[in-house]
Amino acid sequence: MADKKTNKRIKSLSIHRPFIYGTTAAPFHPQSNPKPPGIPDDHTHSWTVFVKGVDDTDITYWLRRVQFKLHESIPNHVRVIDAVPGKPFSLSETGWGEFEIAIRLYYVTESNEKPQTLYHHLRLHPYGRTEEEKELMKNGPDGGVVKSWNYDEQIFNEPYESFYEVLTSGVVMMGGGMAATQKGGKGGKQKVERSEGGVLARSAMIPLANRGAEYPFSRETEQCEIEKLKKALVRVEEMTRRTKEEMERKEKRLRELKAEGAKG
Ligand code: SLL
């Protein structure tokens, strides 16, 4: 527990850290994904569920444990994965069906935060908003691998001072070469590592551009989504305008018919 005298919450401050969670699945296939010996006959897929940093950056400085609650048909269905610095929290299984996984996040002790649960639907079969998207997942470059990945941001509201220190020590400050190293938590110098995509360790940064299918979350993706939403909005406005016109036309016709009825 935090010592209340020396360790206060920082009022009206909110800090976030990006992370990715989801599942990757593939059907068993003699060449691309052979079924290991001893796997039950009715198992059709192998799959992995994970929680990790953007660009595979370390998140174990704020997340110490993840509990994955799988479907009860799976032996030993509550699995706990403890942090290994620099590694994702992940577990792999085989099976035949899709279900919802409860992912419980346990934060580092300094945070004094209670665990939180998020839910993720394990996808084994190709899916998409359109048949085209589905087809791409089935026969695209990934060859039947079904990914269901989400970008999310963990928000810490009014963090304790000591936790804020943990969260921010090692981040490069804006605007400078001098920031290649920064004071570490215990007063020492700490080297800051940049992931290949330009994301700095222990920062809230996300990459500017995508780098292949393994790293789909970036400002570029965000921009694409914004464009899609803008286009959709224009379409919705157009549809609303047309519906209104149609209604006005019908109301006018109704008035005409009523007037005719009154006459006759
Ligand atoms: C369904 N409601 O009917 C879902 C349940 C359960 C999936 C899916 C078992 C693996 C094992 C397995 O894949 N369960 O026996 O280890 O689709």
PDB file of C-alpha atoms and ligand atoms in Angstrom:
ATOM      1  CA  MET A   1       0.000   0.000   0.000  1.00  0.00           C
ATOM      2  CA  ALA A   2       1.110   3.527  -0.701  1.00  0.00           C
ATOM      3  CA  ASP A   3       2.251   5.544   2.275  1.00  0.00           C
ATOM      4  CA  LYS A   4      -0.426   8.221   2.385  1.00  0.00           C
ATOM      5  CA  LYS A   5       1.873  10.798   4.018  1.00  0.00           C
ATOM      6  CA  THR A   6       4.581  10.775   1.394  1.00  0.00           C
ATOM      7  CA  ASN A   7       2.756   9.318  -1.560  1.00  0.00           C
ATOM      8  CA  LYS A   8      -0.170  11.386  -2.738  1.00  0.00           C
ATOM      9  CA  ARG A   9      -2.396  11.114  -5.754  1.00  0.00           C
ATOM     10  CA  ILE A  10      -1.709  13.747  -8.377  1.00  0.00           C
ATOM     11  CA  LYS A  11      -5.020  15.560  -8.608  1.00  0.00           C
ATOM     12  CA  SER A  12      -6.610  16.279 -11.979  1.00  0.00           C
ATOM     13  CA  LEU A  13      -3.928  14.401 -13.866  1.00  0.00           C
ATOM     14  CA  SER A  14      -4.695  11.566 -16.208  1.00  0.00           C
ATOM     15  CA  ILE A  15      -2.056   9.511 -17.982  1.00  0.00           C
ATOM     16  CA  HIS A  16      -2.523   6.754 -20.525  1.00  0.00           C
ATOM     17  CA  ARG A  17      -0.516   3.912 -22.012  1.00  0.00           C
ATOM     18  CA  PRO A  18      -1.421   2.219 -25.319  1.00  0.00           C
ATOM     19  CA  PHE A  19      -1.653  -1.551 -25.555  1.00  0.00           C
ATOM     20  CA  ILE A  20      -2.950  -4.251 -27.870  1.00  0.00           C
ATOM     21  CA  TYR A  21      -4.987  -7.338 -27.016  1.00  0.00           C
ATOM     22  CA  GLY A  22      -6.617 -10.014 -29.080  1.00  0.00           C
ATOM     23  CA  THR A  23      -6.414 -13.438 -30.628  1.00  0.00           C
ATOM     24  CA  THR A  24      -4.686 -15.050 -33.595  1.00  0.00           C
ATOM     25  CA  ALA A  25      -5.992 -18.387 -34.875  1.00  0.00           C
ATOM     26  CA  ALA A  26      -5.239 -20.796 -37.699  1.00  0.00           C
ATOM     27  CA  PRO A  27      -6.935 -23.984 -38.886  1.00  0.00           C
ATOM     28  CA  PHE A  28      -4.865 -27.141 -38.738  1.00  0.00           C
ATOM     29  CA  HIS A  29      -3.413 -27.908 -42.144  1.00  0.00           C
ATOM     30  CA  PRO A  30      -0.891 -30.625 -43.069  1.00  0.00           C
ATOM     31  CA  GLN A  31       1.574 -28.085 -44.483  1.00  0.00           C
ATOM     32  CA  SER A  32       0.935 -24.659 -43.023  1.00  0.00           C
ATOM     33  CA  ASN A  33      -0.195 -25.641 -39.516  1.00  0.00           C
ATOM     34  CA  PRO A  34       0.246 -29.356 -38.800  1.00  0.00           C
ATOM     35  CA  LYS A  35      -1.658 -30.788 -35.860  1.00  0.00           C
ATOM     36  CA  PRO A  36       0.748 -31.788 -33.098  1.00  0.00           C
ATOM     37  CA  PRO A  37       0.524 -35.358 -31.811  1.00  0.00           C
ATOM     38  CA  GLY A  38      -1.857 -35.971 -28.939  1.00  0.00           C
ATOM     39  CA  ILE A  39      -4.318 -33.212 -29.824  1.00  0.00           C
ATOM     40  CA  PRO A  40      -7.940 -34.496 -29.661  1.00  0.00           C
ATOM     41  CA  ASP A  41      -9.561 -35.409 -32.986  1.00  0.00           C
ATOM     42  CA  ASP A  42     -12.283 -32.784 -32.702  1.00  0.00           C
ATOM     43  CA  HIS A  43      -9.815 -29.901 -32.371  1.00  0.00           C
ATOM     44  CA  THR A  44      -9.718 -27.981 -35.626  1.00  0.00           C
ATOM     45  CA  HIS A  45      -7.645 -24.876 -34.822  1.00  0.00           C
ATOM     46  CA  SER A  46      -4.678 -23.585 -32.877  1.00  0.00           C
ATOM     47  CA  TRP A  47      -4.973 -20.135 -31.345  1.00  0.00           C
ATOM     48  CA  THR A  48      -3.220 -17.600 -29.135  1.00  0.00           C
ATOM     49  CA  VAL A  49      -4.640 -14.867 -26.914  1.00  0.00           C
ATOM     50  CA  PHE A  50      -2.383 -12.001 -25.863  1.00  0.00           C
ATOM     51  CA  VAL A  51      -1.962  -8.595 -24.234  1.00  0.00           C
ATOM     52  CA  LYS A  52       1.096  -6.629 -25.323  1.00  0.00           C
ATOM     53  CA  GLY A  53       2.596  -3.224 -25.998  1.00  0.00           C
ATOM     54  CA  VAL A  54       2.325  -1.316 -29.258  1.00  0.00           C
ATOM     55  CA  ASP A  55       5.259  -2.343 -31.458  1.00  0.00           C
ATOM     56  CA  ASP A  56       6.028  -5.035 -28.891  1.00  0.00           C
ATOM     57  CA  THR A  57       7.297  -2.459 -26.404  1.00  0.00           C
ATOM     58  CA  ASP A  58       7.447  -3.538 -22.788  1.00  0.00           C
ATOM     59  CA  ILE A  59       4.322  -2.919 -20.681  1.00  0.00           C
ATOM     60  CA  THR A  60       5.364  -4.856 -17.594  1.00  0.00           C
ATOM     61  CA  TYR A  61       6.308  -1.619 -15.818  1.00  0.00           C
ATOM     62  CA  TRP A  62       2.555  -0.991 -15.392  1.00  0.00           C
ATOM     63  CA  LEU A  63       1.021  -4.454 -15.867  1.00  0.00           C
ATOM     64  CA  ARG A  64       2.233  -7.270 -13.616  1.00  0.00           C
ATOM     65  CA  ARG A  65      -0.187 -10.109 -14.329  1.00  0.00           C
ATOM     66  CA  VAL A  66      -2.936 -11.123 -16.728  1.00  0.00           C
ATOM     67  CA  GLN A  67      -5.567 -13.736 -15.990  1.00  0.00           C
ATOM     68  CA  PHE A  68      -7.255 -15.306 -18.999  1.00  0.00           C
ATOM     69  CA  LYS A  69     -10.564 -17.021 -18.275  1.00  0.00           C
ATOM     70  CA  LEU A  70     -11.266 -19.439 -21.115  1.00  0.00           C
ATOM     71  CA  HIS A  71     -14.342 -21.535 -21.915  1.00  0.00           C
ATOM     72  CA  GLU A  72     -15.164 -24.053 -19.207  1.00  0.00           C
ATOM     73  CA  SER A  73     -14.843 -26.942 -21.675  1.00  0.00           C
ATOM     74  CA  ILE A  74     -11.090 -26.334 -21.670  1.00  0.00           C
ATOM     75  CA  PRO A  75      -9.102 -28.113 -18.968  1.00  0.00           C
ATOM     76  CA  ASN A  76      -7.752 -25.760 -16.324  1.00  0.00           C
ATOM     77  CA  HIS A  77      -9.657 -22.892 -17.933  1.00  0.00           C
ATOM     78  CA  VAL A  78      -8.449 -20.066 -15.662  1.00  0.00           C
ATOM     79  CA  ARG A  79      -4.859 -19.292 -16.614  1.00  0.00           C
ATOM     80  CA  VAL A  80      -2.571 -16.765 -14.992  1.00  0.00           C
ATOM     81  CA  ILE A  81       0.369 -15.282 -16.856  1.00  0.00           C
ATOM     82  CA  ASP A  82       2.901 -13.303 -14.829  1.00  0.00           C
ATOM     83  CA  ALA A  83       4.994 -10.544 -16.347  1.00  0.00           C
ATOM     84  CA  VAL A  84       8.285 -11.330 -18.020  1.00  0.00           C
ATOM     85  CA  PRO A  85       9.901  -7.975 -18.844  1.00  0.00           C
ATOM     86  CA  GLY A  86       9.784  -7.218 -22.557  1.00  0.00           C
ATOM     87  CA  LYS A  87       7.533 -10.165 -23.358  1.00  0.00           C
ATOM     88  CA  PRO A  88       3.827 -10.200 -24.213  1.00  0.00           C
ATOM     89  CA  PHE A  89       1.319 -11.826 -21.852  1.00  0.00           C
ATOM     90  CA  SER A  90       0.135 -14.680 -24.015  1.00  0.00           C
ATOM     91  CA  LEU A  91      -1.117 -18.230 -24.029  1.00  0.00           C
ATOM     92  CA  SER A  92      -1.715 -20.718 -26.824  1.00  0.00           C
ATOM     93  CA  GLU A  93      -4.317 -23.465 -27.050  1.00  0.00           C
ATOM     94  CA  THR A  94      -6.080 -25.711 -29.511  1.00  0.00           C
ATOM     95  CA  GLY A  95      -9.819 -26.260 -29.854  1.00  0.00           C
ATOM     96  CA  TRP A  96     -12.916 -26.335 -32.023  1.00  0.00           C
ATOM     97  CA  GLY A  97     -15.130 -23.442 -30.976  1.00  0.00           C
ATOM     98  CA  GLU A  98     -15.272 -19.694 -30.532  1.00  0.00           C
ATOM     99  CA  PHE A  99     -16.128 -18.126 -27.175  1.00  0.00           C
ATOM    100  CA  GLU A 100     -15.629 -15.023 -25.083  1.00  0.00           C
ATOM    101  CA  ILE A 101     -12.396 -14.714 -23.099  1.00  0.00           C
ATOM    102  CA  ALA A 102     -12.359 -12.641 -19.903  1.00  0.00           C
ATOM    103  CA  ILE A 103      -9.016 -10.879 -19.653  1.00  0.00           C
ATOM    104  CA  ARG A 104      -8.276  -9.573 -16.180  1.00  0.00           C
ATOM    105  CA  LEU A 105      -5.492  -7.020 -15.896  1.00  0.00           C
ATOM    106  CA  TYR A 106      -3.513  -6.752 -12.633  1.00  0.00           C
ATOM    107  CA  TYR A 107      -1.487  -3.576 -12.325  1.00  0.00           C
ATOM    108  CA  VAL A 108       1.886  -3.173 -10.633  1.00  0.00           C
ATOM    109  CA  THR A 109       1.721  -2.755  -6.852  1.00  0.00           C
ATOM    110  CA  GLU A 110       2.890   0.894  -6.945  1.00  0.00           C
ATOM    111  CA  SER A 111      -0.273   1.791  -8.847  1.00  0.00           C
ATOM    112  CA  ASN A 112      -2.656   0.828  -6.026  1.00  0.00           C
ATOM    113  CA  GLU A 113      -5.167   0.156  -8.794  1.00  0.00           C
ATOM    114  CA  LYS A 114      -7.729  -2.643  -8.569  1.00  0.00           C
ATOM    115  CA  PRO A 115      -7.712  -5.234 -11.362  1.00  0.00           C
ATOM    116  CA  GLN A 116      -9.929  -4.587 -14.361  1.00  0.00           C
ATOM    117  CA  THR A 117     -11.542  -7.017 -16.769  1.00  0.00           C
ATOM    118  CA  LEU A 118     -11.992  -6.721 -20.495  1.00  0.00           C
ATOM    119  CA  TYR A 119     -13.697  -9.192 -22.770  1.00  0.00           C
ATOM    120  CA  HIS A 120     -12.589 -10.523 -26.097  1.00  0.00           C
ATOM    121  CA  HIS A 121     -14.339 -12.860 -28.518  1.00  0.00           C
ATOM    122  CA  LEU A 122     -12.008 -15.575 -29.773  1.00  0.00           C
ATOM    123  CA  ARG A 123     -12.375 -15.741 -33.546  1.00  0.00           C
ATOM    124  CA  LEU A 124     -11.456 -18.951 -35.346  1.00  0.00           C
ATOM    125  CA  HIS A 125     -13.327 -18.353 -38.594  1.00  0.00           C
ATOM    126  CA  PRO A 126     -12.783 -15.614 -41.164  1.00  0.00           C
ATOM    127  CA  TYR A 127     -15.034 -12.629 -40.546  1.00  0.00           C
ATOM    128  CA  GLY A 128     -15.515  -9.149 -41.915  1.00  0.00           C
ATOM    129  CA  ARG A 129     -17.959  -6.345 -42.565  1.00  0.00           C
ATOM    130  CA  THR A 130     -18.195  -7.448 -46.193  1.00  0.00           C
ATOM    131  CA  GLU A 131     -17.790 -10.710 -48.100  1.00  0.00           C
ATOM    132  CA  GLU A 132     -14.674  -9.185 -49.645  1.00  0.00           C
ATOM    133  CA  GLU A 133     -13.043  -8.672 -46.233  1.00  0.00           C
ATOM    134  CA  LYS A 134     -13.948 -12.217 -45.252  1.00  0.00           C
ATOM    135  CA  GLU A 135     -12.501 -13.581 -48.480  1.00  0.00           C
ATOM    136  CA  LEU A 136      -9.264 -11.668 -47.907  1.00  0.00           C
ATOM    137  CA  MET A 137      -8.899 -13.227 -44.477  1.00  0.00           C
ATOM    138  CA  LYS A 138      -9.540 -16.687 -45.935  1.00  0.00           C
ATOM    139  CA  ASN A 139      -7.285 -16.499 -48.969  1.00  0.00           C
ATOM    140  CA  GLY A 140      -5.165 -13.388 -48.506  1.00  0.00           C
ATOM    141  CA  PRO A 141      -1.416 -13.161 -47.856  1.00  0.00           C
ATOM    142  CA  ASP A 142      -1.899 -14.422 -44.294  1.00  0.00           C
ATOM    143  CA  GLY A 143      -3.293 -17.693 -45.684  1.00  0.00           C
ATOM    144  CA  GLY A 144      -6.235 -18.416 -43.396  1.00  0.00           C
ATOM    145  CA  VAL A 145      -4.770 -16.888 -40.247  1.00  0.00           C
ATOM    146  CA  VAL A 146      -7.610 -15.190 -38.394  1.00  0.00           C
ATOM    147  CA  LYS A 147      -6.587 -12.146 -36.415  1.00  0.00           C
ATOM    148  CA  SER A 148      -8.863 -10.283 -34.092  1.00  0.00           C
ATOM    149  CA  TRP A 149      -6.745  -7.562 -32.550  1.00  0.00           C
ATOM    150  CA  ASN A 150      -7.728  -4.422 -30.703  1.00  0.00           C
ATOM    151  CA  TYR A 151      -5.848  -1.263 -29.916  1.00  0.00           C
ATOM    152  CA  ASP A 152      -6.734   0.198 -26.528  1.00  0.00           C
ATOM    153  CA  GLU A 153      -5.483   2.748 -24.052  1.00  0.00           C
ATOM    154  CA  GLN A 154      -5.144   2.136 -20.348  1.00  0.00           C
ATOM    155  CA  ILE A 155      -6.014   5.320 -18.508  1.00  0.00           C
ATOM    156  CA  PHE A 156      -4.728   5.998 -15.007  1.00  0.00           C
ATOM    157  CA  ASN A 157      -6.619   8.822 -13.359  1.00  0.00           C
ATOM    158  CA  GLU A 158      -4.953  10.764 -10.570  1.00  0.00           C
ATOM    159  CA  PRO A 159      -2.043   8.327 -10.239  1.00  0.00           C
ATOM    160  CA  TYR A 160       0.024   8.150  -7.053  1.00  0.00           C
ATOM    161  CA  GLU A 161       3.216  10.204  -7.295  1.00  0.00           C
ATOM    162  CA  SER A 162       5.431   7.123  -7.031  1.00  0.00           C
ATOM    163  CA  PHE A 163       3.463   5.341  -9.750  1.00  0.00           C
ATOM    164  CA  TYR A 164       3.630   8.408 -11.979  1.00  0.00           C
ATOM    165  CA  GLU A 165       7.397   8.263 -11.525  1.00  0.00           C
ATOM    166  CA  VAL A 166       7.399   4.598 -12.591  1.00  0.00           C
ATOM    167  CA  LEU A 167       5.226   5.397 -15.609  1.00  0.00           C
ATOM    168  CA  THR A 168       7.309   8.277 -16.825  1.00  0.00           C
ATOM    169  CA  SER A 169      10.892   7.430 -15.920  1.00  0.00           C
ATOM    170  CA  GLY A 170      12.571   6.442 -19.118  1.00  0.00           C
ATOM    171  CA  VAL A 171      10.422   8.518 -21.434  1.00  0.00           C
ATOM    172  CA  VAL A 172      12.121  10.911 -23.769  1.00  0.00           C
ATOM    173  CA  MET A 173      10.992  14.487 -23.234  1.00  0.00           C
ATOM    174  CA  MET A 174       9.734  16.549 -26.123  1.00  0.00           C
ATOM    175  CA  GLY A 175      12.114  18.595 -28.150  1.00  0.00           C
ATOM    176  CA  GLY A 176      15.469  17.228 -27.692  1.00  0.00           C
ATOM    177  CA  GLY A 177      18.630  15.442 -28.393  1.00  0.00           C
ATOM    178  CA  MET A 178      19.592  15.759 -24.761  1.00  0.00           C
ATOM    179  CA  ALA A 179      16.685  13.522 -24.020  1.00  0.00           C
ATOM    180  CA  ALA A 180      18.365  10.389 -25.334  1.00  0.00           C
ATOM    181  CA  THR A 181      18.822   9.457 -21.700  1.00  0.00           C
ATOM    182  CA  GLN A 182      16.717  10.525 -18.801  1.00  0.00           C
ATOM    183  CA  LYS A 183      16.826  10.246 -15.073  1.00  0.00           C
ATOM    184  CA  GLY A 184      15.754   6.797 -14.009  1.00  0.00           C
ATOM    185  CA  GLY A 185      13.557   6.099 -10.993  1.00  0.00           C
ATOM    186  CA  LYS A 186      16.464   5.766  -8.582  1.00  0.00           C
ATOM    187  CA  GLY A 187      18.329   8.800  -9.817  1.00  0.00           C
ATOM    188  CA  GLY A 188      20.516   6.938 -12.288  1.00  0.00           C
ATOM    189  CA  LYS A 189      20.680   7.387 -16.053  1.00  0.00           C
ATOM    190  CA  GLN A 190      18.497   5.067 -18.010  1.00  0.00           C
ATOM    191  CA  LYS A 191      18.864   4.314 -21.674  1.00  0.00           C
ATOM    192  CA  VAL A 192      15.733   4.888 -23.696  1.00  0.00           C
ATOM    193  CA  GLU A 193      15.000   2.316 -26.335  1.00  0.00           C
ATOM    194  CA  ARG A 194      13.173   3.027 -29.533  1.00  0.00           C
ATOM    195  CA  SER A 195      11.250   0.227 -31.214  1.00  0.00           C
ATOM    196  CA  GLU A 196      11.767  -0.266 -34.910  1.00  0.00           C
ATOM    197  CA  GLY A 197       8.620   1.698 -35.670  1.00  0.00           C
ATOM    198  CA  GLY A 198       9.779   4.755 -33.848  1.00  0.00           C
ATOM    199  CA  VAL A 199       7.898   4.229 -30.611  1.00  0.00           C
ATOM    200  CA  LEU A 200       9.790   5.027 -27.455  1.00  0.00           C
ATOM    201  CA  ALA A 201       9.783   2.641 -24.546  1.00  0.00           C
ATOM    202  CA  ARG A 202       7.620   3.759 -21.603  1.00  0.00           C
ATOM    203  CA  SER A 203       5.840   6.383 -23.637  1.00  0.00           C
ATOM    204  CA  ALA A 204       2.263   6.846 -24.846  1.00  0.00           C
ATOM    205  CA  MET A 205       3.425   7.064 -28.457  1.00  0.00           C
ATOM    206  CA  ILE A 206       2.009   5.106 -31.336  1.00  0.00           C
ATOM    207  CA  PRO A 207       3.886   4.636 -34.632  1.00  0.00           C
ATOM    208  CA  LEU A 208       3.360   7.046 -37.505  1.00  0.00           C
ATOM    209  CA  ALA A 209       3.032   4.398 -40.201  1.00  0.00           C
ATOM    210  CA  ASN A 210       2.166   0.714 -40.520  1.00  0.00           C
ATOM    211  CA  ARG A 211       4.908  -1.807 -41.073  1.00  0.00           C
ATOM    212  CA  GLY A 212       3.283  -4.924 -42.446  1.00  0.00           C
ATOM    213  CA  ALA A 213       0.536  -7.128 -41.113  1.00  0.00           C
ATOM    214  CA  GLU A 214       2.141  -7.598 -37.699  1.00  0.00           C
ATOM    215  CA  TYR A 215       2.013  -3.896 -36.812  1.00  0.00           C
ATOM    216  CA  PRO A 216      -1.338  -2.571 -37.992  1.00  0.00           C
ATOM    217  CA  PHE A 217      -1.869   0.150 -35.380  1.00  0.00           C
ATOM    218  CA  SER A 218      -0.497   3.572 -36.225  1.00  0.00           C
ATOM    219  CA  ARG A 219      -1.431   7.193 -36.923  1.00  0.00           C
ATOM    220  CA  GLU A 220      -1.815   6.061 -40.542  1.00  0.00           C
ATOM    221  CA  THR A 221      -4.498   3.518 -39.545  1.00  0.00           C
ATOM    222  CA  GLU A 222      -6.166   6.145 -37.384  1.00  0.00           C
ATOM    223  CA  GLN A 223      -6.223   8.563 -40.329  1.00  0.00           C
ATOM    224  CA  CYS A 224      -7.740   5.861 -42.584  1.00  0.00           C
ATOM    225  CA  GLU A 225     -10.474   5.267 -39.996  1.00  0.00           C
ATOM    226  CA  ILE A 226     -11.163   9.004 -39.789  1.00  0.00           C
ATOM    227  CA  GLU A 227     -11.466   9.184 -43.593  1.00  0.00           C
ATOM    228  CA  LYS A 228     -13.848   6.195 -43.588  1.00  0.00           C
ATOM    229  CA  LEU A 229     -15.994   7.855 -40.911  1.00  0.00           C
ATOM    230  CA  LYS A 230     -16.036  11.150 -42.829  1.00  0.00           C
ATOM    231  CA  LYS A 231     -17.167   9.383 -46.002  1.00  0.00           C
ATOM    232  CA  ALA A 232     -19.813   7.465 -44.074  1.00  0.00           C
ATOM    233  CA  LEU A 233     -21.057  10.720 -42.569  1.00  0.00           C
ATOM    234  CA  VAL A 234     -21.437  12.297 -46.025  1.00  0.00           C
ATOM    235  CA  ARG A 235     -23.442   9.257 -47.131  1.00  0.00           C
ATOM    236  CA  VAL A 236     -25.671   9.376 -44.066  1.00  0.00           C
ATOM    237  CA  GLU A 237     -26.317  13.101 -44.617  1.00  0.00           C
ATOM    238  CA  GLU A 238     -27.202  12.427 -48.252  1.00  0.00           C
ATOM    239  CA  MET A 239     -29.576   9.619 -47.237  1.00  0.00           C
ATOM    240  CA  THR A 240     -31.217  11.868 -44.617  1.00  0.00           C
ATOM    241  CA  ARG A 241     -31.678  14.628 -47.190  1.00  0.00           C
ATOM    242  CA  ARG A 242     -33.311  12.235 -49.664  1.00  0.00           C
ATOM    243  CA  THR A 243     -35.606  10.736 -47.030  1.00  0.00           C
ATOM    244  CA  LYS A 244     -36.698  14.243 -45.992  1.00  0.00           C
ATOM    245  CA  GLU A 245     -37.433  15.175 -49.621  1.00  0.00           C
ATOM    246  CA  GLU A 246     -39.455  11.991 -50.059  1.00  0.00           C
ATOM    247  CA  MET A 247     -41.412  12.749 -46.900  1.00  0.00           C
ATOM    248  CA  GLU A 248     -42.159  16.289 -48.015  1.00  0.00           C
ATOM    249  CA  ARG A 249     -43.332  14.992 -51.382  1.00  0.00           C
ATOM    250  CA  LYS A 250     -45.639  12.482 -49.708  1.00  0.00           C
ATOM    251  CA  GLU A 251     -46.991  15.047 -47.246  1.00  0.00           C
ATOM    252  CA  LYS A 252     -47.768  17.383 -50.132  1.00  0.00           C
ATOM    253  CA  ARG A 253     -49.561  14.574 -51.973  1.00  0.00           C
ATOM    254  CA  LEU A 254     -51.527  13.787 -48.814  1.00  0.00           C
ATOM    255  CA  ARG A 255     -52.630  17.429 -48.498  1.00  0.00           C
ATOM    256  CA  GLU A 256     -53.713  17.418 -52.158  1.00  0.00           C
ATOM    257  CA  LEU A 257     -55.715  14.223 -51.714  1.00  0.00           C
ATOM    258  CA  LYS A 258     -57.383  15.575 -48.573  1.00  0.00           C
ATOM    259  CA  ALA A 259     -58.296  18.794 -50.401  1.00  0.00           C
ATOM    260  CA  GLU A 260     -59.776  16.778 -53.279  1.00  0.00           C
ATOM    261  CA  GLY A 261     -61.718  14.619 -50.811  1.00  0.00           C
ATOM    262  CA  ALA A 262     -63.160  17.729 -49.141  1.00  0.00           C
ATOM    263  CA  LYS A 263     -64.309  19.072 -52.495  1.00  0.00           C
ATOM    264  CA  GLY A 264     -65.902  15.829 -53.680  1.00  0.00           C
TER     265      GLY A 264
HETATM  266  C1  SLL B   1     -19.589 -22.990 -29.267  1.00  0.00           C
HETATM  267  N1  SLL B   1     -20.314 -21.654 -27.385  1.00  0.00           N
HETATM  268  O1  SLL B   1     -20.487 -23.810 -29.125  1.00  0.00           O
HETATM  269  C2  SLL B   1     -19.193 -22.150 -28.039  1.00  0.00           C
HETATM  270  C3  SLL B   1     -18.352 -22.977 -27.124  1.00  0.00           C
HETATM  271  C4  SLL B   1     -16.188 -24.003 -26.749  1.00  0.00           C
HETATM  272  C5  SLL B   1     -14.869 -24.295 -27.352  1.00  0.00           C
HETATM  273  C6  SLL B   1     -17.029 -23.177 -27.662  1.00  0.00           C
HETATM  274  C7  SLL B   1     -12.683 -27.081 -26.235  1.00  0.00           C
HETATM  275  C8  SLL B   1     -11.272 -27.363 -26.358  1.00  0.00           C
HETATM  276  C9  SLL B   1     -10.822 -28.430 -25.482  1.00  0.00           C
HETATM  277  C10 SLL B   1     -13.163 -25.945 -27.137  1.00  0.00           C
HETATM  278  O2  SLL B   1     -12.659 -25.605 -28.183  1.00  0.00           O
HETATM  279  N2  SLL B   1     -14.222 -25.331 -26.627  1.00  0.00           N
HETATM  280  O3  SLL B   1     -11.548 -29.436 -25.318  1.00  0.00           O
HETATM  281  O4  SLL B   1      -9.721 -28.311 -24.934  1.00  0.00           O
HETATM  282  O5  SLL B   1     -19.030 -22.766 -30.334  1.00  0.00           O
END
